[in-house]
Amino acid sequence: MAADIEKYNELKAYCDSKNVTLIAVSKTKPNEDIMQLYDAGHRDFGENYVQELADKYEALPKDIRWHFIGHLQSNKVKYIAPFIYLIHGVDSEKLLKEINKQGTKLDRKINCLLQVHIAEEETKFGLNADEIGKIDAPQFPFAEIKGMMGMASFTENENKVMQEFNSLHHTYEIYKANHPQVEILSMGMSGDFKLATEAGTNMIRIGSLLFGNRN
């Protein structure tokens, strides 16, 4: 399936009205699909495989803002460090140290989000509130912590999802109070972005609504 431009325009209007940044999740999608949204004016795309992202970066226009939204292994940071716009899933201090190390080498600040574990599923990665409290942002001058990201449980229970989003928003506000550079709260995907918006997100990651189910 090609990109759904009608759906994109509808989502873009929704996001603009709520002051929310839309990340088009283009993982596994061909360059032609990405270019359809690019030609419609979109610039923020999310990928979760390092090699696929590196290949797309080489092949596609250089003004695209690439977001890494998957689970990032420390040994892969060097491959995306020169060009990545935002790393969404910093789920350990070890990864933060590696991002800082690669940023130092390049003399380039790399923007990132702390991934907070809010769902019940064990499969989701993330830091807990205690671990976040121990992260001393000034220690990582080249890994610029711009905010937080989290994924709610995969469930039909909207109250539960809302509870998890509200919990993340609360954690975000506490952290933001002491870290003036923090400005991004990334939560909400194709199935729950409206709930996330109610809970105060300012960045959503949408894949299947724009591109259909993954290949």
Coordinates of C-alpha atoms in Angstrom, one line a residue:
M1 CA 0.0 0.0 0.0
A2 CA 1.2 3.5 -0.8
A3 CA 1.0 6.3 1.7
D4 CA -2.5 7.5 2.5
I5 CA -2.3 11.2 1.7
E6 CA -6.0 11.8 2.6
K7 CA -5.4 10.3 6.1
Y8 CA -2.1 12.2 6.4
N9 CA -3.8 15.5 5.7
E10 CA -6.5 14.7 8.3
L11 CA -3.9 13.7 10.9
K12 CA -1.7 16.7 10.2
A13 CA -4.7 19.0 10.7
Y14 CA -5.5 17.2 14.0
C15 CA -1.9 17.5 15.2
D16 CA -1.6 21.2 14.2
S17 CA -4.8 22.0 16.1
K18 CA -3.4 20.3 19.2
N19 CA 0.2 21.6 18.9
V20 CA 1.5 18.0 18.5
T21 CA 4.4 16.9 16.3
L22 CA 3.5 14.0 14.0
I23 CA 6.2 11.3 13.4
A24 CA 5.4 9.2 10.4
V25 CA 6.7 5.7 11.2
S26 CA 8.2 4.5 8.0
K27 CA 10.0 1.3 9.2
T28 CA 9.9 -1.5 6.5
K29 CA 8.2 0.9 4.0
P30 CA 9.9 1.6 0.7
N31 CA 11.5 4.9 -0.2
E32 CA 8.7 5.7 -2.7
D33 CA 6.1 5.7 0.1
I34 CA 8.3 8.0 2.2
M35 CA 8.7 10.4 -0.8
Q36 CA 4.9 10.6 -1.2
L37 CA 4.6 12.1 2.3
Y38 CA 7.8 14.1 1.8
D39 CA 6.2 15.7 -1.4
A40 CA 3.1 16.5 0.7
G41 CA 5.4 18.5 3.0
H42 CA 6.2 16.1 5.8
R43 CA 9.7 15.9 7.2
D44 CA 9.6 13.8 10.5
F45 CA 10.0 10.1 9.9
G46 CA 10.6 7.3 12.4
E47 CA 12.6 4.1 11.9
N48 CA 13.5 1.3 14.3
Y49 CA 16.2 -0.7 12.4
V50 CA 19.7 0.8 12.3
Q51 CA 20.8 -0.6 8.9
E52 CA 17.5 0.3 7.2
L53 CA 17.6 3.8 8.6
A54 CA 21.2 4.3 7.5
D55 CA 20.3 3.1 3.9
K56 CA 17.3 5.5 3.8
Y57 CA 19.4 8.4 5.1
E58 CA 21.8 7.9 2.2
A59 CA 19.1 7.6 -0.4
L60 CA 16.6 10.2 0.6
P61 CA 16.6 14.1 0.9
K62 CA 18.9 15.4 3.6
D63 CA 16.4 17.8 5.1
I64 CA 14.4 14.8 6.5
R65 CA 14.4 14.7 10.3
W66 CA 15.1 11.1 11.2
H67 CA 13.8 9.7 14.5
F68 CA 15.1 6.4 15.9
I69 CA 12.1 4.9 17.7
G70 CA 13.1 1.3 18.3
H71 CA 15.2 -0.5 20.9
L72 CA 18.8 0.8 20.2
Q73 CA 21.8 -1.3 21.1
S74 CA 24.8 0.6 22.4
N75 CA 27.1 -0.9 19.7
K76 CA 24.9 0.5 16.9
V77 CA 24.8 4.1 18.1
K78 CA 27.9 5.1 16.0
Y79 CA 26.1 4.3 12.7
I80 CA 23.3 6.9 13.2
A81 CA 25.1 9.4 15.5
P82 CA 26.3 11.6 12.6
F83 CA 22.8 12.4 11.3
I84 CA 20.0 11.3 13.7
Y85 CA 17.6 14.1 14.7
L86 CA 16.1 12.4 17.8
I87 CA 16.6 9.1 19.6
H88 CA 13.3 8.2 21.3
G89 CA 14.2 5.1 23.3
V90 CA 17.0 5.7 25.7
D91 CA 16.2 2.9 28.2
S92 CA 19.5 2.7 30.2
E93 CA 22.3 4.9 31.5
K94 CA 24.7 2.7 29.5
L95 CA 23.0 3.7 26.3
L96 CA 23.0 7.4 27.3
K97 CA 26.8 7.1 28.0
E98 CA 27.4 5.7 24.5
I99 CA 25.3 8.4 22.8
N100 CA 27.3 11.0 24.8
K101 CA 30.6 9.3 23.7
Q102 CA 29.7 9.3 20.0
G103 CA 28.4 12.9 20.2
T104 CA 31.7 13.9 21.9
K105 CA 33.7 12.3 19.0
L106 CA 31.6 14.1 16.4
D107 CA 31.4 17.4 18.4
R108 CA 27.6 17.1 17.9
K109 CA 24.8 17.2 20.4
I110 CA 22.5 14.3 19.9
N111 CA 19.0 14.8 21.0
C112 CA 17.3 12.0 22.9
L113 CA 14.3 11.0 25.0
L114 CA 14.3 8.9 28.1
Q115 CA 12.1 5.9 27.6
V116 CA 9.9 5.3 30.7
H117 CA 8.4 1.9 31.3
I118 CA 4.6 2.5 31.9
A119 CA 3.0 -0.6 30.4
E120 CA 2.5 -4.0 32.2
E121 CA 3.9 -6.0 29.3
E122 CA 7.4 -7.3 30.1
T123 CA 8.3 -7.0 26.4
K124 CA 8.4 -3.2 26.6
F125 CA 11.7 -1.5 27.6
G126 CA 12.2 1.5 29.7
L127 CA 13.4 3.2 32.9
N128 CA 11.5 3.4 36.1
A129 CA 11.0 6.6 38.1
D130 CA 13.9 5.8 40.5
E131 CA 16.4 5.3 37.6
I132 CA 15.3 8.5 36.0
G133 CA 15.8 10.4 39.2
K134 CA 19.4 9.2 39.3
I135 CA 20.3 10.4 35.8
D136 CA 22.3 13.6 36.1
A137 CA 21.8 15.3 32.7
P138 CA 24.8 17.7 32.9
Q139 CA 27.0 14.6 33.0
F140 CA 26.1 14.0 29.4
P141 CA 26.7 17.2 27.5
F142 CA 26.5 15.6 24.1
A143 CA 23.5 13.4 24.8
E144 CA 20.9 16.2 25.1
I145 CA 17.9 14.9 27.1
K146 CA 15.0 16.7 25.5
G147 CA 12.1 14.8 27.1
M148 CA 10.5 11.4 27.6
M149 CA 8.8 8.6 25.7
G150 CA 6.6 5.8 26.7
M151 CA 4.2 3.1 25.3
A152 CA 1.0 2.2 27.0
S153 CA -0.2 -1.4 27.4
F154 CA -1.7 -3.0 24.3
T155 CA -5.3 -3.3 25.6
E156 CA -8.9 -2.3 24.8
N157 CA -9.2 -0.9 28.3
E158 CA -9.0 2.8 27.7
N159 CA -9.0 3.6 31.4
K160 CA -5.9 1.6 31.9
V161 CA -4.2 3.3 28.9
M162 CA -5.2 6.7 30.2
Q163 CA -3.9 5.9 33.6
E164 CA -0.5 4.9 32.1
F165 CA -0.3 8.0 30.0
N166 CA -1.2 10.3 33.0
S167 CA 1.5 8.6 35.0
L168 CA 4.1 9.3 32.3
H169 CA 2.9 12.9 32.0
H170 CA 3.3 13.3 35.8
T171 CA 6.9 11.9 35.7
Y172 CA 7.7 14.2 32.8
E173 CA 6.4 17.3 34.6
I174 CA 8.5 16.5 37.7
Y175 CA 11.7 16.0 35.6
K176 CA 11.0 19.1 33.4
A177 CA 10.8 21.3 36.5
N178 CA 14.5 20.7 37.1
H179 CA 15.7 20.4 33.5
P180 CA 14.9 23.5 31.4
Q181 CA 15.9 21.9 28.1
V182 CA 13.2 19.3 28.4
E183 CA 10.3 20.0 26.1
I184 CA 9.1 16.8 24.4
L185 CA 6.7 14.2 25.6
S186 CA 6.4 11.4 23.0
M187 CA 3.4 9.1 23.6
G188 CA 0.6 7.8 21.5
M189 CA 0.5 5.6 18.4
S190 CA -2.1 4.7 15.7
G191 CA -4.4 3.0 18.2
D192 CA -4.3 5.4 21.2
F193 CA -3.0 8.8 20.0
K194 CA -6.3 10.6 20.9
L195 CA -6.0 9.4 24.5
A196 CA -2.4 10.4 24.6
T197 CA -3.3 13.9 23.4
E198 CA -5.9 14.1 26.2
A199 CA -3.1 13.2 28.6
G200 CA -0.8 15.9 27.4
T201 CA 1.5 14.4 24.7
N202 CA 3.2 16.8 22.2
M203 CA 4.6 14.1 19.9
I204 CA 2.8 11.0 18.4
R205 CA 4.2 8.2 16.3
I206 CA 1.8 7.0 13.6
G207 CA 2.6 4.1 11.2
S208 CA -0.3 1.9 10.1
L209 CA -2.8 4.7 9.7
L210 CA -0.5 6.4 7.2
F211 CA 1.1 3.4 5.5
G212 CA -1.1 0.4 6.2
N213 CA 0.2 -2.6 8.1
R214 CA 3.9 -3.2 8.1
N215 CA 5.5 -5.3 5.3

